[in-house]
Amino acid sequence: RLVKNGKNMMREEGRLSELLARIGESDPDDFAVRKRLAETAIAKTDYPAAVHWSNRALEIDVTDAEVHRAFAVALAGSHNYAGAVEEFQTAVDLDPKGVPQRIGLAEALLEAGRPREARKALEALRKIAPSHPGMKQLTDKIEKTDPRAPPR
């Protein structure tokens, strides 16, 4: 019975996503729907769709840090780390106290082969969220990538 209910819920979620996509395409001003579609696509690891919907949301509001972060996540998921760095940086500029975009920026810099800049991004994060649970893991990852970078 649980399996049947789970399948029904997945089917309903798929229908809802299709409906939202139709609304997102037909209504040129529906920022909330486009943002939700980008987030849903990321949750499904459908990065091309997430890139599409993030772009469509940014056509309406370029000042939303969450959408820039979603766009960056989608770009990173598509292995476009240079683009992800740029979008995470924009999200940080728009919301300097936002922890998720700062973590994303450090990770994207690391994936882009820029470990020293990743370390600087991590240090900036440490100033706002010194006890963040991902700090140690990210620090270790940076040090493995570039052992010549000065240790913390």
PDB file of C-alpha atoms in Angstrom:
ATOM      1  CA  ARG A   1       0.000   0.000   0.000  1.00  0.00           C
ATOM      2  CA  LEU A   2       2.843   2.397   0.822  1.00  0.00           C
ATOM      3  CA  VAL A   3       4.470   1.715  -2.539  1.00  0.00           C
ATOM      4  CA  LYS A   4       1.190   2.408  -4.319  1.00  0.00           C
ATOM      5  CA  ASN A   5       0.733   5.665  -2.386  1.00  0.00           C
ATOM      6  CA  GLY A   6       4.322   6.646  -3.161  1.00  0.00           C
ATOM      7  CA  LYS A   7       3.801   6.041  -6.870  1.00  0.00           C
ATOM      8  CA  ASN A   8       0.585   8.080  -6.793  1.00  0.00           C
ATOM      9  CA  MET A   9       2.386  10.942  -5.043  1.00  0.00           C
ATOM     10  CA  MET A  10       5.176  10.860  -7.637  1.00  0.00           C
ATOM     11  CA  ARG A  11       2.613  10.899 -10.431  1.00  0.00           C
ATOM     12  CA  GLU A  12       0.849  13.876  -8.839  1.00  0.00           C
ATOM     13  CA  GLU A  13       4.154  15.681  -8.365  1.00  0.00           C
ATOM     14  CA  GLY A  14       4.939  15.114 -12.043  1.00  0.00           C
ATOM     15  CA  ARG A  15       1.577  16.543 -13.049  1.00  0.00           C
ATOM     16  CA  LEU A  16       2.123  19.539 -10.800  1.00  0.00           C
ATOM     17  CA  SER A  17       5.557  20.149 -12.347  1.00  0.00           C
ATOM     18  CA  GLU A  18       4.042  19.965 -15.836  1.00  0.00           C
ATOM     19  CA  LEU A  19       1.311  22.431 -14.852  1.00  0.00           C
ATOM     20  CA  LEU A  20       3.819  24.813 -13.314  1.00  0.00           C
ATOM     21  CA  ALA A  21       5.981  24.578 -16.430  1.00  0.00           C
ATOM     22  CA  ARG A  22       3.027  25.520 -18.620  1.00  0.00           C
ATOM     23  CA  ILE A  23       2.245  28.472 -16.357  1.00  0.00           C
ATOM     24  CA  GLY A  24       5.909  29.486 -16.293  1.00  0.00           C
ATOM     25  CA  GLU A  25       6.105  29.479 -20.078  1.00  0.00           C
ATOM     26  CA  SER A  26       2.792  31.225 -20.656  1.00  0.00           C
ATOM     27  CA  ASP A  27       2.924  33.946 -17.994  1.00  0.00           C
ATOM     28  CA  PRO A  28       5.816  36.312 -18.690  1.00  0.00           C
ATOM     29  CA  ASP A  29       5.665  37.818 -15.195  1.00  0.00           C
ATOM     30  CA  ASP A  30       5.319  34.821 -12.897  1.00  0.00           C
ATOM     31  CA  PHE A  31       8.578  34.993 -10.988  1.00  0.00           C
ATOM     32  CA  ALA A  32       7.454  32.708  -8.143  1.00  0.00           C
ATOM     33  CA  VAL A  33       6.531  29.857 -10.507  1.00  0.00           C
ATOM     34  CA  ARG A  34       9.821  30.109 -12.394  1.00  0.00           C
ATOM     35  CA  LYS A  35      11.795  30.177  -9.158  1.00  0.00           C
ATOM     36  CA  ARG A  36       9.899  27.139  -7.862  1.00  0.00           C
ATOM     37  CA  LEU A  37      10.497  25.269 -11.129  1.00  0.00           C
ATOM     38  CA  ALA A  38      14.234  25.978 -10.874  1.00  0.00           C
ATOM     39  CA  GLU A  39      14.296  24.682  -7.288  1.00  0.00           C
ATOM     40  CA  THR A  40      12.265  21.599  -8.245  1.00  0.00           C
ATOM     41  CA  ALA A  41      14.595  20.854 -11.155  1.00  0.00           C
ATOM     42  CA  ILE A  42      17.614  21.094  -8.842  1.00  0.00           C
ATOM     43  CA  ALA A  43      15.961  18.704  -6.385  1.00  0.00           C
ATOM     44  CA  LYS A  44      15.527  16.252  -9.273  1.00  0.00           C
ATOM     45  CA  THR A  45      19.120  16.908 -10.453  1.00  0.00           C
ATOM     46  CA  ASP A  46      17.696  18.044 -13.785  1.00  0.00           C
ATOM     47  CA  TYR A  47      20.343  20.726 -14.213  1.00  0.00           C
ATOM     48  CA  PRO A  48      19.486  21.762 -17.798  1.00  0.00           C
ATOM     49  CA  ALA A  49      15.912  22.491 -16.682  1.00  0.00           C
ATOM     50  CA  ALA A  50      17.218  24.301 -13.605  1.00  0.00           C
ATOM     51  CA  VAL A  51      19.446  26.480 -15.791  1.00  0.00           C
ATOM     52  CA  HIS A  52      16.460  27.250 -18.014  1.00  0.00           C
ATOM     53  CA  TRP A  53      14.086  28.164 -15.192  1.00  0.00           C
ATOM     54  CA  SER A  54      16.685  30.126 -13.241  1.00  0.00           C
ATOM     55  CA  ASN A  55      17.420  32.173 -16.348  1.00  0.00           C
ATOM     56  CA  ARG A  56      13.711  32.730 -16.923  1.00  0.00           C
ATOM     57  CA  ALA A  57      13.284  33.895 -13.305  1.00  0.00           C
ATOM     58  CA  LEU A  58      16.276  36.231 -13.610  1.00  0.00           C
ATOM     59  CA  GLU A  59      14.616  37.815 -16.657  1.00  0.00           C
ATOM     60  CA  ILE A  60      12.031  39.122 -14.184  1.00  0.00           C
ATOM     61  CA  ASP A  61      14.145  39.882 -11.097  1.00  0.00           C
ATOM     62  CA  VAL A  62      17.932  40.058 -11.240  1.00  0.00           C
ATOM     63  CA  THR A  63      18.181  41.076  -7.580  1.00  0.00           C
ATOM     64  CA  ASP A  64      17.068  37.777  -6.041  1.00  0.00           C
ATOM     65  CA  ALA A  65      20.068  36.127  -4.367  1.00  0.00           C
ATOM     66  CA  GLU A  66      18.272  32.771  -4.055  1.00  0.00           C
ATOM     67  CA  VAL A  67      17.707  32.551  -7.801  1.00  0.00           C
ATOM     68  CA  HIS A  68      21.339  33.435  -8.508  1.00  0.00           C
ATOM     69  CA  ARG A  69      22.321  30.682  -6.055  1.00  0.00           C
ATOM     70  CA  ALA A  70      19.938  28.233  -7.763  1.00  0.00           C
ATOM     71  CA  PHE A  71      21.408  29.196 -11.135  1.00  0.00           C
ATOM     72  CA  ALA A  72      24.917  28.647  -9.734  1.00  0.00           C
ATOM     73  CA  VAL A  73      23.968  25.216  -8.370  1.00  0.00           C
ATOM     74  CA  ALA A  74      22.533  24.275 -11.766  1.00  0.00           C
ATOM     75  CA  LEU A  75      25.674  25.471 -13.546  1.00  0.00           C
ATOM     76  CA  ALA A  76      27.906  23.555 -11.129  1.00  0.00           C
ATOM     77  CA  GLY A  77      25.730  20.477 -11.631  1.00  0.00           C
ATOM     78  CA  SER A  78      26.337  20.894 -15.362  1.00  0.00           C
ATOM     79  CA  HIS A  79      30.108  21.136 -14.698  1.00  0.00           C
ATOM     80  CA  ASN A  80      30.213  24.811 -15.712  1.00  0.00           C
ATOM     81  CA  TYR A  81      32.283  25.851 -12.701  1.00  0.00           C
ATOM     82  CA  ALA A  82      33.378  29.212 -14.096  1.00  0.00           C
ATOM     83  CA  GLY A  83      29.740  30.215 -14.560  1.00  0.00           C
ATOM     84  CA  ALA A  84      28.882  28.818 -11.131  1.00  0.00           C
ATOM     85  CA  VAL A  85      31.613  30.931  -9.522  1.00  0.00           C
ATOM     86  CA  GLU A  86      30.227  34.049 -11.177  1.00  0.00           C
ATOM     87  CA  GLU A  87      26.644  33.320 -10.096  1.00  0.00           C
ATOM     88  CA  PHE A  88      27.603  32.350  -6.536  1.00  0.00           C
ATOM     89  CA  GLN A  89      29.596  35.585  -6.299  1.00  0.00           C
ATOM     90  CA  THR A  90      26.555  37.542  -7.468  1.00  0.00           C
ATOM     91  CA  ALA A  91      24.442  35.786  -4.818  1.00  0.00           C
ATOM     92  CA  VAL A  92      27.049  36.698  -2.168  1.00  0.00           C
ATOM     93  CA  ASP A  93      27.084  40.313  -3.363  1.00  0.00           C
ATOM     94  CA  LEU A  94      23.285  40.477  -3.118  1.00  0.00           C
ATOM     95  CA  ASP A  95      23.106  38.721   0.263  1.00  0.00           C
ATOM     96  CA  PRO A  96      26.503  38.911   2.006  1.00  0.00           C
ATOM     97  CA  LYS A  97      25.294  37.053   5.107  1.00  0.00           C
ATOM     98  CA  GLY A  98      23.907  34.102   3.136  1.00  0.00           C
ATOM     99  CA  VAL A  99      25.810  30.987   4.155  1.00  0.00           C
ATOM    100  CA  PRO A 100      24.681  28.620   1.337  1.00  0.00           C
ATOM    101  CA  GLN A 101      26.021  30.849  -1.421  1.00  0.00           C
ATOM    102  CA  ARG A 102      29.318  31.327   0.410  1.00  0.00           C
ATOM    103  CA  ILE A 103      29.765  27.563   0.742  1.00  0.00           C
ATOM    104  CA  GLY A 104      28.791  27.153  -2.902  1.00  0.00           C
ATOM    105  CA  LEU A 105      31.286  29.829  -3.925  1.00  0.00           C
ATOM    106  CA  ALA A 106      34.146  28.099  -2.088  1.00  0.00           C
ATOM    107  CA  GLU A 107      33.213  24.710  -3.573  1.00  0.00           C
ATOM    108  CA  ALA A 108      32.836  26.110  -7.097  1.00  0.00           C
ATOM    109  CA  LEU A 109      36.199  27.879  -6.849  1.00  0.00           C
ATOM    110  CA  LEU A 110      37.758  24.617  -5.765  1.00  0.00           C
ATOM    111  CA  GLU A 111      36.148  22.718  -8.657  1.00  0.00           C
ATOM    112  CA  ALA A 112      37.280  25.472 -11.038  1.00  0.00           C
ATOM    113  CA  GLY A 113      40.888  24.796  -9.982  1.00  0.00           C
ATOM    114  CA  ARG A 114      41.224  27.935  -7.863  1.00  0.00           C
ATOM    115  CA  PRO A 115      41.994  26.559  -4.370  1.00  0.00           C
ATOM    116  CA  ARG A 116      43.645  29.702  -3.025  1.00  0.00           C
ATOM    117  CA  GLU A 117      40.562  31.751  -3.864  1.00  0.00           C
ATOM    118  CA  ALA A 118      38.437  28.969  -2.376  1.00  0.00           C
ATOM    119  CA  ARG A 119      40.415  29.346   0.844  1.00  0.00           C
ATOM    120  CA  LYS A 120      39.725  33.108   0.861  1.00  0.00           C
ATOM    121  CA  ALA A 121      36.007  32.433   0.337  1.00  0.00           C
ATOM    122  CA  LEU A 122      36.129  29.944   3.207  1.00  0.00           C
ATOM    123  CA  GLU A 123      37.795  32.505   5.463  1.00  0.00           C
ATOM    124  CA  ALA A 124      35.043  35.012   4.636  1.00  0.00           C
ATOM    125  CA  LEU A 125      32.468  32.349   5.513  1.00  0.00           C
ATOM    126  CA  ARG A 126      34.270  31.611   8.781  1.00  0.00           C
ATOM    127  CA  LYS A 127      33.748  35.253   9.807  1.00  0.00           C
ATOM    128  CA  ILE A 128      29.967  34.966   9.489  1.00  0.00           C
ATOM    129  CA  ALA A 129      29.392  31.327  10.441  1.00  0.00           C
ATOM    130  CA  PRO A 130      32.434  30.101  12.379  1.00  0.00           C
ATOM    131  CA  SER A 131      30.782  26.908  13.589  1.00  0.00           C
ATOM    132  CA  HIS A 132      29.099  25.889  10.360  1.00  0.00           C
ATOM    133  CA  PRO A 133      29.035  22.064  10.143  1.00  0.00           C
ATOM    134  CA  GLY A 134      30.574  21.919   6.658  1.00  0.00           C
ATOM    135  CA  MET A 135      33.558  24.097   7.539  1.00  0.00           C
ATOM    136  CA  LYS A 136      35.986  21.312   8.529  1.00  0.00           C
ATOM    137  CA  GLN A 137      35.170  19.129   5.521  1.00  0.00           C
ATOM    138  CA  LEU A 138      35.584  22.036   3.112  1.00  0.00           C
ATOM    139  CA  THR A 139      38.840  23.097   4.779  1.00  0.00           C
ATOM    140  CA  ASP A 140      40.201  19.550   4.458  1.00  0.00           C
ATOM    141  CA  LYS A 141      39.149  19.394   0.811  1.00  0.00           C
ATOM    142  CA  ILE A 142      40.920  22.678   0.053  1.00  0.00           C
ATOM    143  CA  GLU A 143      44.091  21.565   1.822  1.00  0.00           C
ATOM    144  CA  LYS A 144      44.124  18.272  -0.103  1.00  0.00           C
ATOM    145  CA  THR A 145      43.765  20.141  -3.370  1.00  0.00           C
ATOM    146  CA  ASP A 146      46.439  22.727  -2.638  1.00  0.00           C
ATOM    147  CA  PRO A 147      48.715  21.704   0.231  1.00  0.00           C
ATOM    148  CA  ARG A 148      50.950  24.701  -0.496  1.00  0.00           C
ATOM    149  CA  ALA A 149      48.148  27.059   0.437  1.00  0.00           C
ATOM    150  CA  PRO A 150      48.772  28.349   3.942  1.00  0.00           C
ATOM    151  CA  PRO A 151      46.948  26.178   6.496  1.00  0.00           C
ATOM    152  CA  ARG A 152      44.426  27.688   8.863  1.00  0.00           C
TER     153      ARG A 152
END
